CSV table of C-alpha atoms in Angstrom, one decimal:
chain,number,residue,atom,x,y,z
A,1,GLY,CA,48.0,-47.2,-74.9
A,2,ASP,CA,51.4,-48.1,-72.1
A,3,SER,CA,52.3,-44.7,-71.5
A,4,VAL,CA,54.8,-43.3,-68.1
A,5,THR,CA,53.6,-40.4,-66.7
A,6,GLN,CA,56.5,-39.3,-63.7
A,7,MET,CA,57.0,-35.9,-61.9
A,8,GLU,CA,58.2,-32.7,-63.7
A,9,GLY,CA,61.5,-30.9,-62.4
A,10,PRO,CA,64.0,-29.5,-60.9
A,11,VAL,CA,64.5,-31.1,-58.9
A,12,THR,CA,67.1,-29.3,-56.8
A,13,LEU,CA,68.5,-30.2,-53.2
A,14,SER,CA,71.2,-30.4,-50.6
A,15,GLU,CA,73.7,-33.3,-50.3
A,16,GLU,CA,72.2,-36.0,-47.8
A,17,ALA,CA,68.8,-34.8,-48.9
A,18,CYS,CA,66.3,-37.4,-49.7
A,19,LEU,CA,65.2,-37.8,-52.6
A,20,THR,CA,62.3,-39.2,-54.2
A,21,ILE,CA,60.8,-39.0,-58.3
A,22,ASN,CA,57.3,-40.8,-58.9
A,23,CYS,CA,56.8,-42.7,-61.5
A,24,THR,CA,53.3,-44.1,-62.6
A,25,TYR,CA,52.2,-46.4,-65.4
A,26,THR,CA,49.8,-47.5,-67.2
A,27,ALA,CA,49.6,-50.9,-69.2
A,28,THR,CA,47.2,-53.5,-70.8
A,29,GLY,CA,49.3,-56.5,-69.4
A,30,TYR,CA,52.2,-57.2,-66.8
A,31,PRO,CA,54.9,-54.6,-67.9
A,32,SER,CA,58.5,-54.7,-66.9
A,33,LEU,CA,59.5,-52.0,-65.0
A,34,PHE,CA,63.1,-49.2,-65.3
A,35,TRP,CA,64.9,-46.7,-64.7
A,36,TYR,CA,67.3,-45.5,-66.1
A,37,VAL,CA,69.9,-42.3,-65.6
A,38,GLN,CA,71.9,-40.0,-67.2
A,39,TYR,CA,74.7,-38.2,-65.9
A,40,PRO,CA,75.9,-35.3,-68.7
A,41,GLY,CA,77.1,-35.3,-71.9
A,42,GLU,CA,76.1,-38.7,-71.7
A,43,GLY,CA,73.9,-42.1,-73.3
A,44,LEU,CA,71.3,-43.0,-70.8
A,45,GLN,CA,72.7,-46.6,-69.1
A,46,LEU,CA,70.4,-48.5,-66.1
A,47,LEU,CA,69.9,-47.9,-63.2
A,48,LEU,CA,67.7,-50.2,-61.5
A,49,LYS,CA,63.8,-52.5,-62.6
A,50,ALA,CA,62.1,-54.3,-61.2
A,51,THR,CA,60.3,-57.1,-64.0
A,52,LYS,CA,57.0,-58.4,-61.5
A,53,ALA,CA,54.5,-57.0,-59.0
A,54,ASP,CA,55.7,-56.4,-55.5
A,55,ASP,CA,60.1,-57.0,-57.3
A,56,LYS,CA,62.0,-54.4,-55.5
A,57,GLY,CA,65.0,-53.1,-57.3
A,58,SER,CA,68.1,-51.8,-56.1
A,59,ASN,CA,71.5,-49.5,-57.2
A,60,LYS,CA,73.8,-47.2,-56.4
A,61,GLY,CA,72.0,-46.2,-53.0
A,62,PHE,CA,68.6,-45.9,-54.9
A,63,GLU,CA,65.3,-48.6,-54.5
A,64,ALA,CA,62.4,-48.6,-56.6
A,65,THR,CA,59.2,-51.3,-55.7
A,66,TYR,CA,57.0,-52.7,-58.4
A,67,ARG,CA,53.2,-51.5,-57.1
A,68,LYS,CA,50.8,-52.5,-58.9
A,69,GLU,CA,48.8,-51.9,-56.9
A,70,THR,CA,49.2,-48.5,-57.6
A,71,THR,CA,50.8,-48.6,-61.2
A,72,SER,CA,53.6,-46.9,-60.3
A,73,PHE,CA,56.9,-47.2,-59.3
A,74,HIS,CA,59.1,-44.5,-57.2
A,75,LEU,CA,62.3,-43.5,-57.2
A,76,GLU,CA,64.0,-43.0,-53.9
A,77,LYS,CA,67.3,-41.9,-51.9
A,78,GLY,CA,67.8,-41.6,-48.1
A,79,SER,CA,71.1,-39.4,-48.9
A,80,VAL,CA,72.0,-38.1,-51.8
A,81,GLN,CA,75.7,-37.1,-53.5
A,82,VAL,CA,76.1,-33.8,-56.3
A,83,SER,CA,77.7,-37.0,-58.5
A,84,ASP,CA,73.7,-38.2,-58.9
A,85,SER,CA,72.9,-34.3,-60.3
A,86,ALA,CA,72.0,-36.4,-63.3
A,87,VAL,CA,68.0,-36.2,-65.3
A,88,TYR,CA,65.7,-39.9,-64.7
A,89,PHE,CA,63.3,-41.6,-66.1
A,90,CYS,CA,61.4,-43.8,-66.0
A,91,ALA,CA,60.6,-45.8,-68.8
A,92,LEU,CA,58.4,-49.7,-69.2
A,93,ASN,CA,58.6,-52.4,-72.0
A,94,PRO,CA,55.1,-54.0,-72.0
A,95,GLY,CA,55.4,-57.3,-72.2
A,96,ASN,CA,53.6,-57.5,-76.0
A,97,ASP,CA,55.9,-55.0,-78.3
A,98,TYR,CA,58.9,-54.1,-78.7
A,99,LYS,CA,58.6,-51.2,-77.7
A,100,LEU,CA,60.4,-48.9,-74.6
A,101,SER,CA,58.2,-46.5,-73.3
A,102,PHE,CA,60.4,-43.8,-71.4
A,103,GLY,CA,58.5,-40.7,-69.4
A,104,ALA,CA,60.1,-37.0,-70.6
A,105,GLY,CA,62.8,-37.6,-67.3
A,106,THR,CA,63.1,-35.9,-64.1
A,107,THR,CA,66.5,-33.2,-64.0
A,108,VAL,CA,67.6,-33.8,-60.4
A,109,THR,CA,70.8,-31.4,-59.6
A,110,VAL,CA,71.9,-32.0,-56.3
A,111,ARG,CA,74.3,-29.0,-54.0
A,112,ALA,CA,76.9,-29.2,-52.0
B,1,ASN,CA,84.5,-53.5,-75.3
B,2,ALA,CA,83.1,-50.2,-76.0
B,3,GLY,CA,79.8,-51.5,-75.7
B,4,VAL,CA,77.7,-48.9,-78.1
B,5,THR,CA,79.6,-46.0,-80.0
B,6,GLN,CA,77.5,-43.9,-83.0
B,7,THR,CA,79.0,-41.1,-85.4
B,8,PRO,CA,79.9,-38.1,-85.5
B,9,LYS,CA,78.9,-36.3,-82.0
B,10,PHE,CA,77.4,-32.8,-83.5
B,11,GLN,CA,76.5,-32.2,-87.1
B,12,VAL,CA,74.8,-29.1,-88.6
B,13,LEU,CA,72.5,-29.3,-91.8
B,14,LYS,CA,71.3,-27.8,-93.6
B,15,THR,CA,67.1,-27.6,-94.8
B,16,GLY,CA,67.1,-30.2,-97.5
B,17,GLN,CA,70.3,-32.4,-96.8
B,18,SER,CA,70.9,-35.0,-95.8
B,19,MET,CA,73.2,-37.4,-94.6
B,20,THR,CA,73.8,-40.9,-92.3
B,21,LEU,CA,74.1,-41.5,-88.4
B,22,GLN,CA,76.2,-44.0,-87.8
B,23,CYS,CA,76.4,-47.0,-85.0
B,24,ALA,CA,78.0,-49.9,-83.7
B,25,GLN,CA,78.1,-52.4,-81.1
B,26,ASP,CA,80.3,-55.1,-80.1
B,27,MET,CA,78.1,-57.5,-77.2
B,28,ASN,CA,77.6,-59.6,-79.5
B,29,HIS,CA,73.7,-58.2,-78.5
B,30,ASN,CA,70.6,-59.0,-81.3
B,31,SER,CA,68.2,-56.3,-81.0
B,32,MET,CA,69.4,-52.2,-81.8
B,33,TYR,CA,67.2,-49.8,-82.0
B,34,TRP,CA,67.4,-45.9,-83.0
B,35,TYR,CA,65.4,-43.2,-80.4
B,36,ARG,CA,65.2,-39.6,-81.0
B,37,GLN,CA,65.7,-37.5,-77.4
B,38,ASP,CA,63.8,-33.8,-77.0
B,39,PRO,CA,63.3,-31.7,-74.5
B,40,GLY,CA,60.0,-32.3,-71.5
B,41,MET,CA,59.3,-35.7,-73.9
B,42,GLY,CA,61.9,-38.2,-73.4
B,43,LEU,CA,62.8,-40.6,-75.5
B,44,ARG,CA,61.3,-41.9,-78.5
B,45,LEU,CA,61.9,-44.6,-81.1
B,46,ILE,CA,62.4,-44.0,-84.4
B,47,TYR,CA,63.4,-47.8,-85.6
B,48,TYR,CA,64.4,-50.4,-84.3
B,49,SER,CA,65.5,-54.2,-85.4
B,50,ALA,CA,64.7,-57.5,-84.0
B,51,SER,CA,68.1,-58.8,-85.2
B,52,GLU,CA,70.3,-59.2,-88.1
B,53,GLY,CA,68.4,-58.5,-91.7
B,54,THR,CA,64.9,-57.5,-90.4
B,55,THR,CA,63.3,-53.7,-89.2
B,56,ASP,CA,60.9,-52.3,-88.1
B,57,LYS,CA,58.5,-48.5,-87.3
B,58,GLY,CA,58.7,-47.3,-83.9
B,59,GLU,CA,56.1,-44.4,-83.1
B,60,VAL,CA,58.5,-41.9,-85.1
B,61,PRO,CA,59.6,-43.0,-88.4
B,62,ASN,CA,58.2,-40.4,-91.1
B,63,GLY,CA,61.4,-38.8,-92.4
B,64,TYR,CA,63.7,-41.0,-91.1
B,65,ASN,CA,65.6,-44.9,-93.1
B,66,VAL,CA,67.0,-47.6,-91.2
B,67,SER,CA,70.2,-50.1,-92.7
B,68,ARG,CA,71.1,-53.1,-90.2
B,69,LEU,CA,74.1,-53.5,-92.3
B,70,ASN,CA,75.4,-57.1,-90.2
B,71,LYS,CA,75.1,-58.0,-86.7
B,72,ARG,CA,77.2,-55.4,-85.1
B,73,GLU,CA,76.0,-51.9,-87.5
B,74,PHE,CA,72.6,-50.1,-87.3
B,75,SER,CA,72.8,-46.9,-89.4
B,76,LEU,CA,70.1,-44.4,-89.4
B,77,ARG,CA,69.2,-41.7,-92.1
B,78,LEU,CA,67.6,-38.2,-93.3
B,79,GLU,CA,67.0,-38.0,-96.6
B,80,SER,CA,65.8,-34.8,-96.4
B,81,ALA,CA,66.5,-32.7,-93.4
B,82,ALA,CA,63.7,-30.4,-91.3
B,83,PRO,CA,64.0,-28.0,-88.9
B,84,SER,CA,61.9,-30.6,-87.7
B,85,GLN,CA,64.7,-33.3,-87.2
B,86,THR,CA,67.0,-30.6,-85.2
B,87,SER,CA,67.0,-32.9,-81.6
B,88,VAL,CA,70.0,-35.8,-79.9
B,89,TYR,CA,69.6,-38.7,-81.8
B,90,PHE,CA,70.4,-42.4,-79.6
B,91,CYS,CA,71.4,-45.9,-80.7
B,92,ALA,CA,70.8,-48.6,-78.2
B,93,SER,CA,70.8,-52.1,-78.6
B,94,SER,CA,69.9,-55.2,-76.9
B,95,PHE,CA,70.7,-59.1,-76.5
B,96,ARG,CA,67.9,-60.2,-77.5
B,97,ASN,CA,64.1,-58.7,-78.0
B,98,ASN,CA,62.2,-59.1,-74.7
B,99,LEU,CA,60.7,-57.2,-71.6
B,100,HIS,CA,63.2,-59.0,-69.1
B,101,ASP,CA,66.2,-57.8,-71.2
B,102,GLU,CA,68.4,-54.0,-70.7
B,103,GLN,CA,68.7,-51.8,-73.5
B,104,PHE,CA,72.8,-50.8,-73.7
B,105,PHE,CA,73.0,-46.8,-75.2
B,106,GLY,CA,75.3,-45.1,-76.9
B,107,PRO,CA,77.1,-41.8,-76.6
B,108,GLY,CA,74.3,-40.3,-78.5
B,109,THR,CA,74.4,-37.4,-81.7
B,110,ARG,CA,73.6,-33.8,-81.8
B,111,LEU,CA,71.8,-33.0,-84.7
B,112,THR,CA,71.3,-28.7,-85.6
B,113,VAL,CA,69.2,-28.5,-88.9
B,114,LEU,CA,68.9,-24.9,-89.9
């Protein structure tokens, strides 16, 4: 079935370091792909999305490109801040169902 | 706009007790969802409601029931709580139930079943 696999954490970085969180997916159709972020004590909020192959989603300095050939949607940021400390979830909507499938989440801690 | 609100924020139950988790949204969204979040497992869909008057099972519906009271409100009921239902529960909503639509999440309810 449709699923998402993302790199395990936790990830600990220093401020201004580069961040990459890998996400790969399995889907039979043409899914839309999402990155959600969960700050401590809060619910999830959409960080960025891409709805078709080669689309690039971007927000708050984060980027992810929908790569159909490698079935990937890796999240990247060139220079992280302490405020980026959160749990990041990759997710997909397969397009033929209601279900939003989430990865297990990656905890990122940025130290000053 | 408050977005998606959930009550209560925290709850402790004993095995066998029942309770209802409340969720409301003020964004005029058509679709609403209940998820549970467990460590290392991401979010799993319990039930969803594509539109007012309809509900459907998700990935992990056993032990739960839902009611779409009106367009704004979607409640989740545990009839006889079990320790395996200890989790953080999130309600979400979206304007339509299709692949491009963003889901908006509430702040969550942390439930412990002893």
